[in-house]
């Protein structure tokens, strides 16, 4: 998580308004982690941060994101990264190829990110977390709960420091 912290700190260093969008399916266990983290951040961040619970349809929030006029958009989602459950990586849209299977959502996150970048000029990053269990259910595994706590703490510290 130290690598992610350093990358986020660098990426957020010249920010003025940030959108954090949590992505995930509420009935696919660990896949809900992005939305869960955003829920846990509610009321804990400065006013220059907008939190959005997108669930599986981030494209439905394009107008809300644009209206906030962010300098940075951080998308948080579960992704099959071939890492240990709960491990996270900060990925930038340009690192994703058309064949990258980072997400199981209707609109590929690369396409969503490219559209946002083209229409707003904002910087986009994806904080991707390796799930353990994405079968049907509504329980987040212990490994992902711990990762969510670490990420919540990390983002709270970084965003208050930079505010």
JSON list of N, CA, C and O in Angstrom, two decimals, residues 34-71:
[
{"chain": "A", "resi": 34, "resn": "UNK", "atom": "N", "xyz": [-15.41, -0.68, -4.20]},
{"chain": "A", "resi": 34, "resn": "UNK", "atom": "CA", "xyz": [-15.26, 0.73, -4.56]},
{"chain": "A", "resi": 34, "resn": "UNK", "atom": "C", "xyz": [-16.36, 1.59, -3.97]},
{"chain": "A", "resi": 34, "resn": "UNK", "atom": "O", "xyz": [-16.11, 2.66, -3.40]},
{"chain": "A", "resi": 35, "resn": "UNK", "atom": "N", "xyz": [-17.58, 1.11, -4.10]},
{"chain": "A", "resi": 35, "resn": "UNK", "atom": "CA", "xyz": [-18.72, 1.85, -3.54]},
{"chain": "A", "resi": 35, "resn": "UNK", "atom": "C", "xyz": [-18.65, 1.86, -2.01]},
{"chain": "A", "resi": 35, "resn": "UNK", "atom": "O", "xyz": [-18.94, 2.88, -1.38]},
{"chain": "A", "resi": 36, "resn": "UNK", "atom": "N", "xyz": [-18.25, 0.75, -1.43]},
{"chain": "A", "resi": 36, "resn": "UNK", "atom": "CA", "xyz": [-18.14, 0.64, 0.03]},
{"chain": "A", "resi": 36, "resn": "UNK", "atom": "C", "xyz": [-17.15, 1.67, 0.58]},
{"chain": "A", "resi": 36, "resn": "UNK", "atom": "O", "xyz": [-17.41, 2.32, 1.59]},
{"chain": "A", "resi": 37, "resn": "UNK", "atom": "N", "xyz": [-16.01, 1.82, -0.08]},
{"chain": "A", "resi": 37, "resn": "UNK", "atom": "CA", "xyz": [-15.01, 2.80, 0.36]},
{"chain": "A", "resi": 37, "resn": "UNK", "atom": "C", "xyz": [-15.59, 4.21, 0.32]},
{"chain": "A", "resi": 37, "resn": "UNK", "atom": "O", "xyz": [-15.42, 4.99, 1.25]},
{"chain": "A", "resi": 38, "resn": "UNK", "atom": "N", "xyz": [-16.29, 4.54, -0.76]},
{"chain": "A", "resi": 38, "resn": "UNK", "atom": "CA", "xyz": [-16.90, 5.87, -0.86]},
{"chain": "A", "resi": 38, "resn": "UNK", "atom": "C", "xyz": [-17.93, 6.07, 0.25]},
{"chain": "A", "resi": 38, "resn": "UNK", "atom": "O", "xyz": [-18.00, 7.14, 0.86]},
{"chain": "A", "resi": 39, "resn": "UNK", "atom": "N", "xyz": [-18.70, 5.05, 0.56]},
{"chain": "A", "resi": 39, "resn": "UNK", "atom": "CA", "xyz": [-19.66, 5.15, 1.67]},
{"chain": "A", "resi": 39, "resn": "UNK", "atom": "C", "xyz": [-18.94, 5.45, 2.98]},
{"chain": "A", "resi": 39, "resn": "UNK", "atom": "O", "xyz": [-19.38, 6.27, 3.77]},
{"chain": "A", "resi": 40, "resn": "UNK", "atom": "N", "xyz": [-17.83, 4.78, 3.21]},
{"chain": "A", "resi": 40, "resn": "UNK", "atom": "CA", "xyz": [-17.07, 4.96, 4.45]},
{"chain": "A", "resi": 40, "resn": "UNK", "atom": "C", "xyz": [-16.40, 6.35, 4.52]},
{"chain": "A", "resi": 40, "resn": "UNK", "atom": "O", "xyz": [-16.13, 6.83, 5.62]},
{"chain": "A", "resi": 41, "resn": "UNK", "atom": "N", "xyz": [-16.16, 6.96, 3.38]},
{"chain": "A", "resi": 41, "resn": "UNK", "atom": "CA", "xyz": [-15.54, 8.29, 3.35]},
{"chain": "A", "resi": 41, "resn": "UNK", "atom": "C", "xyz": [-16.53, 9.43, 3.56]},
{"chain": "A", "resi": 41, "resn": "UNK", "atom": "O", "xyz": [-16.12, 10.56, 3.82]},
{"chain": "A", "resi": 42, "resn": "UNK", "atom": "N", "xyz": [-17.82, 9.15, 3.47]},
{"chain": "A", "resi": 42, "resn": "UNK", "atom": "CA", "xyz": [-18.84, 10.20, 3.62]},
{"chain": "A", "resi": 42, "resn": "UNK", "atom": "C", "xyz": [-18.64, 10.97, 4.93]},
{"chain": "A", "resi": 42, "resn": "UNK", "atom": "O", "xyz": [-18.50, 10.38, 5.99]},
{"chain": "A", "resi": 43, "resn": "UNK", "atom": "N", "xyz": [-18.61, 12.29, 4.83]},
{"chain": "A", "resi": 43, "resn": "UNK", "atom": "CA", "xyz": [-18.49, 13.14, 6.00]},
{"chain": "A", "resi": 43, "resn": "UNK", "atom": "C", "xyz": [-17.08, 13.25, 6.57]},
{"chain": "A", "resi": 43, "resn": "UNK", "atom": "O", "xyz": [-16.88, 13.89, 7.60]},
{"chain": "A", "resi": 44, "resn": "UNK", "atom": "N", "xyz": [-16.08, 12.64, 5.91]},
{"chain": "A", "resi": 44, "resn": "UNK", "atom": "CA", "xyz": [-14.72, 12.63, 6.45]},
{"chain": "A", "resi": 44, "resn": "UNK", "atom": "C", "xyz": [-13.72, 13.44, 5.62]},
{"chain": "A", "resi": 44, "resn": "UNK", "atom": "O", "xyz": [-12.55, 13.49, 5.96]},
{"chain": "A", "resi": 45, "resn": "UNK", "atom": "N", "xyz": [-14.18, 14.03, 4.52]},
{"chain": "A", "resi": 45, "resn": "UNK", "atom": "CA", "xyz": [-13.26, 14.72, 3.62]},
{"chain": "A", "resi": 45, "resn": "UNK", "atom": "C", "xyz": [-13.62, 16.19, 3.48]},
{"chain": "A", "resi": 45, "resn": "UNK", "atom": "O", "xyz": [-14.75, 16.59, 3.74]},
{"chain": "A", "resi": 46, "resn": "UNK", "atom": "N", "xyz": [-12.66, 17.00, 3.03]},
{"chain": "A", "resi": 46, "resn": "UNK", "atom": "CA", "xyz": [-12.93, 18.44, 2.87]},
{"chain": "A", "resi": 46, "resn": "UNK", "atom": "C", "xyz": [-13.95, 18.70, 1.77]},
{"chain": "A", "resi": 46, "resn": "UNK", "atom": "O", "xyz": [-14.27, 17.83, 0.96]},
{"chain": "A", "resi": 47, "resn": "UNK", "atom": "N", "xyz": [-14.44, 19.93, 1.72]},
{"chain": "A", "resi": 47, "resn": "UNK", "atom": "CA", "xyz": [-15.48, 20.32, 0.77]},
{"chain": "A", "resi": 47, "resn": "UNK", "atom": "C", "xyz": [-15.05, 20.31, -0.68]},
{"chain": "A", "resi": 47, "resn": "UNK", "atom": "O", "xyz": [-15.90, 20.35, -1.57]},
{"chain": "A", "resi": 48, "resn": "UNK", "atom": "N", "xyz": [-13.75, 20.27, -0.94]},
{"chain": "A", "resi": 48, "resn": "UNK", "atom": "CA", "xyz": [-13.29, 20.25, -2.34]},
{"chain": "A", "resi": 48, "resn": "UNK", "atom": "C", "xyz": [-13.26, 18.82, -2.90]},
{"chain": "A", "resi": 48, "resn": "UNK", "atom": "O", "xyz": [-12.73, 18.59, -3.97]},
{"chain": "A", "resi": 49, "resn": "UNK", "atom": "N", "xyz": [-13.86, 17.88, -2.17]},
{"chain": "A", "resi": 49, "resn": "UNK", "atom": "CA", "xyz": [-13.96, 16.49, -2.62]},
{"chain": "A", "resi": 49, "resn": "UNK", "atom": "C", "xyz": [-15.43, 16.11, -2.75]},
{"chain": "A", "resi": 49, "resn": "UNK", "atom": "O", "xyz": [-16.21, 16.29, -1.82]},
{"chain": "A", "resi": 50, "resn": "UNK", "atom": "N", "xyz": [-15.79, 15.60, -3.91]},
{"chain": "A", "resi": 50, "resn": "UNK", "atom": "CA", "xyz": [-17.15, 15.12, -4.17]},
{"chain": "A", "resi": 50, "resn": "UNK", "atom": "C", "xyz": [-17.11, 13.59, -4.22]},
{"chain": "A", "resi": 50, "resn": "UNK", "atom": "O", "xyz": [-16.33, 13.01, -4.99]},
{"chain": "A", "resi": 51, "resn": "UNK", "atom": "N", "xyz": [-17.92, 12.96, -3.41]},
{"chain": "A", "resi": 51, "resn": "UNK", "atom": "CA", "xyz": [-18.00, 11.50, -3.37]},
{"chain": "A", "resi": 51, "resn": "UNK", "atom": "C", "xyz": [-19.24, 11.04, -4.11]},
{"chain": "A", "resi": 51, "resn": "UNK", "atom": "O", "xyz": [-20.33, 11.55, -3.87]},
{"chain": "A", "resi": 52, "resn": "UNK", "atom": "N", "xyz": [-19.06, 10.06, -5.00]},
{"chain": "A", "resi": 52, "resn": "UNK", "atom": "CA", "xyz": [-20.18, 9.55, -5.78]},
{"chain": "A", "resi": 52, "resn": "UNK", "atom": "C", "xyz": [-20.19, 8.03, -5.71]},
{"chain": "A", "resi": 52, "resn": "UNK", "atom": "O", "xyz": [-19.19, 7.38, -6.00]},
{"chain": "A", "resi": 53, "resn": "UNK", "atom": "N", "xyz": [-21.34, 7.49, -5.33]},
{"chain": "A", "resi": 53, "resn": "UNK", "atom": "CA", "xyz": [-21.54, 6.04, -5.31]},
{"chain": "A", "resi": 53, "resn": "UNK", "atom": "C", "xyz": [-22.14, 5.62, -6.65]},
{"chain": "A", "resi": 53, "resn": "UNK", "atom": "O", "xyz": [-23.34, 5.69, -6.85]},
{"chain": "A", "resi": 54, "resn": "UNK", "atom": "N", "xyz": [-21.30, 5.17, -7.55]},
{"chain": "A", "resi": 54, "resn": "UNK", "atom": "CA", "xyz": [-21.75, 4.85, -8.92]},
{"chain": "A", "resi": 54, "resn": "UNK", "atom": "C", "xyz": [-22.31, 3.45, -9.07]},
{"chain": "A", "resi": 54, "resn": "UNK", "atom": "O", "xyz": [-23.01, 3.18, -10.06]},
{"chain": "A", "resi": 55, "resn": "UNK", "atom": "N", "xyz": [-21.97, 2.56, -8.16]},
{"chain": "A", "resi": 55, "resn": "UNK", "atom": "CA", "xyz": [-22.29, 1.15, -8.31]},
{"chain": "A", "resi": 55, "resn": "UNK", "atom": "C", "xyz": [-21.80, 0.66, -9.67]},
{"chain": "A", "resi": 55, "resn": "UNK", "atom": "O", "xyz": [-20.63, 0.85, -9.98]},
{"chain": "A", "resi": 56, "resn": "UNK", "atom": "N", "xyz": [-22.64, 0.08, -10.50]},
{"chain": "A", "resi": 56, "resn": "UNK", "atom": "CA", "xyz": [-22.16, -0.51, -11.76]},
{"chain": "A", "resi": 56, "resn": "UNK", "atom": "C", "xyz": [-22.30, 0.41, -12.97]},
{"chain": "A", "resi": 56, "resn": "UNK", "atom": "O", "xyz": [-22.00, 0.00, -14.09]},
{"chain": "A", "resi": 57, "resn": "UNK", "atom": "N", "xyz": [-22.75, 1.65, -12.77]},
{"chain": "A", "resi": 57, "resn": "UNK", "atom": "CA", "xyz": [-23.01, 2.52, -13.91]},
{"chain": "A", "resi": 57, "resn": "UNK", "atom": "C", "xyz": [-22.38, 3.91, -13.74]},
{"chain": "A", "resi": 57, "resn": "UNK", "atom": "O", "xyz": [-23.07, 4.92, -13.66]},
{"chain": "A", "resi": 58, "resn": "UNK", "atom": "N", "xyz": [-21.05, 3.99, -13.75]},
{"chain": "A", "resi": 58, "resn": "UNK", "atom": "CA", "xyz": [-20.42, 5.31, -13.58]},
{"chain": "A", "resi": 58, "resn": "UNK", "atom": "C", "xyz": [-20.82, 6.30, -14.68]},
{"chain": "A", "resi": 58, "resn": "UNK", "atom": "O", "xyz": [-20.88, 7.50, -14.43]},
{"chain": "A", "resi": 59, "resn": "UNK", "atom": "N", "xyz": [-21.16, 5.78, -15.85]},
{"chain": "A", "resi": 59, "resn": "UNK", "atom": "CA", "xyz": [-21.54, 6.67, -16.95]},
{"chain": "A", "resi": 59, "resn": "UNK", "atom": "C", "xyz": [-22.81, 7.47, -16.63]},
{"chain": "A", "resi": 59, "resn": "UNK", "atom": "O", "xyz": [-23.03, 8.54, -17.20]},
{"chain": "A", "resi": 60, "resn": "UNK", "atom": "N", "xyz": [-23.62, 6.99, -15.70]},
{"chain": "A", "resi": 60, "resn": "UNK", "atom": "CA", "xyz": [-24.83, 7.73, -15.30]},
{"chain": "A", "resi": 60, "resn": "UNK", "atom": "C", "xyz": [-24.50, 8.99, -14.50]},
{"chain": "A", "resi": 60, "resn": "UNK", "atom": "O", "xyz": [-25.39, 9.81, -14.25]},
{"chain": "A", "resi": 61, "resn": "UNK", "atom": "N", "xyz": [-23.26, 9.15, -14.09]},
{"chain": "A", "resi": 61, "resn": "UNK", "atom": "CA", "xyz": [-22.87, 10.27, -13.23]},
{"chain": "A", "resi": 61, "resn": "UNK", "atom": "C", "xyz": [-21.97, 11.28, -13.96]},
{"chain": "A", "resi": 61, "resn": "UNK", "atom": "O", "xyz": [-21.39, 12.16, -13.33]},
{"chain": "A", "resi": 62, "resn": "UNK", "atom": "N", "xyz": [-21.89, 11.17, -15.26]},
{"chain": "A", "resi": 62, "resn": "UNK", "atom": "CA", "xyz": [-21.04, 12.08, -16.04]},
{"chain": "A", "resi": 62, "resn": "UNK", "atom": "C", "xyz": [-21.42, 13.54, -15.82]},
{"chain": "A", "resi": 62, "resn": "UNK", "atom": "O", "xyz": [-20.56, 14.39, -15.60]},
{"chain": "A", "resi": 63, "resn": "UNK", "atom": "N", "xyz": [-22.71, 13.86, -15.84]},
{"chain": "A", "resi": 63, "resn": "UNK", "atom": "CA", "xyz": [-23.12, 15.25, -15.68]},
{"chain": "A", "resi": 63, "resn": "UNK", "atom": "C", "xyz": [-22.83, 15.76, -14.27]},
{"chain": "A", "resi": 63, "resn": "UNK", "atom": "O", "xyz": [-22.42, 16.92, -14.11]},
{"chain": "A", "resi": 64, "resn": "UNK", "atom": "N", "xyz": [-23.01, 14.93, -13.26]},
{"chain": "A", "resi": 64, "resn": "UNK", "atom": "CA", "xyz": [-22.68, 15.32, -11.89]},
{"chain": "A", "resi": 64, "resn": "UNK", "atom": "C", "xyz": [-21.18, 15.57, -11.75]},
{"chain": "A", "resi": 64, "resn": "UNK", "atom": "O", "xyz": [-20.76, 16.55, -11.11]},
{"chain": "A", "resi": 65, "resn": "UNK", "atom": "N", "xyz": [-20.38, 14.72, -12.35]},
{"chain": "A", "resi": 65, "resn": "UNK", "atom": "CA", "xyz": [-18.93, 14.89, -12.31]},
{"chain": "A", "resi": 65, "resn": "UNK", "atom": "C", "xyz": [-18.54, 16.19, -13.02]},
{"chain": "A", "resi": 65, "resn": "UNK", "atom": "O", "xyz": [-17.79, 17.01, -12.47]},
{"chain": "A", "resi": 66, "resn": "UNK", "atom": "N", "xyz": [-19.06, 16.41, -14.21]},
{"chain": "A", "resi": 66, "resn": "UNK", "atom": "CA", "xyz": [-18.75, 17.64, -14.96]},
{"chain": "A", "resi": 66, "resn": "UNK", "atom": "C", "xyz": [-19.18, 18.88, -14.20]},
{"chain": "A", "resi": 66, "resn": "UNK", "atom": "O", "xyz": [-18.46, 19.89, -14.18]},
{"chain": "A", "resi": 67, "resn": "UNK", "atom": "N", "xyz": [-20.34, 18.84, -13.57]},
{"chain": "A", "resi": 67, "resn": "UNK", "atom": "CA", "xyz": [-20.87, 20.00, -12.84]},
{"chain": "A", "resi": 67, "resn": "UNK", "atom": "C", "xyz": [-19.97, 20.39, -11.66]},
{"chain": "A", "resi": 67, "resn": "UNK", "atom": "O", "xyz": [-19.88, 21.57, -11.31]},
{"chain": "A", "resi": 68, "resn": "UNK", "atom": "N", "xyz": [-19.29, 19.43, -11.06]},
{"chain": "A", "resi": 68, "resn": "UNK", "atom": "CA", "xyz": [-18.40, 19.71, -9.93]},
{"chain": "A", "resi": 68, "resn": "UNK", "atom": "C", "xyz": [-17.10, 20.38, -10.40]},
{"chain": "A", "resi": 68, "resn": "UNK", "atom": "O", "xyz": [-16.41, 21.01, -9.62]},
{"chain": "A", "resi": 69, "resn": "UNK", "atom": "N", "xyz": [-16.78, 20.25, -11.68]},
{"chain": "A", "resi": 69, "resn": "UNK", "atom": "CA", "xyz": [-15.58, 20.84, -12.29]},
{"chain": "A", "resi": 69, "resn": "UNK", "atom": "C", "xyz": [-14.29, 20.40, -11.57]},
{"chain": "A", "resi": 69, "resn": "UNK", "atom": "O", "xyz": [-13.50, 21.23, -11.10]},
{"chain": "A", "resi": 70, "resn": "UNK", "atom": "N", "xyz": [-14.06, 19.08, -11.52]},
{"chain": "A", "resi": 70, "resn": "UNK", "atom": "CA", "xyz": [-12.88, 18.59, -10.81]},
{"chain": "A", "resi": 70, "resn": "UNK", "atom": "C", "xyz": [-11.59, 18.76, -11.61]},
{"chain": "A", "resi": 70, "resn": "UNK", "atom": "O", "xyz": [-11.61, 18.78, -12.84]},
{"chain": "A", "resi": 71, "resn": "UNK", "atom": "N", "xyz": [-10.50, 18.87, -10.90]},
{"chain": "A", "resi": 71, "resn": "UNK", "atom": "CA", "xyz": [-9.18, 18.82, -11.54]},
{"chain": "A", "resi": 71, "resn": "UNK", "atom": "C", "xyz": [-8.73, 17.36, -11.64]},
{"chain": "A", "resi": 71, "resn": "UNK", "atom": "O", "xyz": [-7.94, 17.02, -12.52]}
]
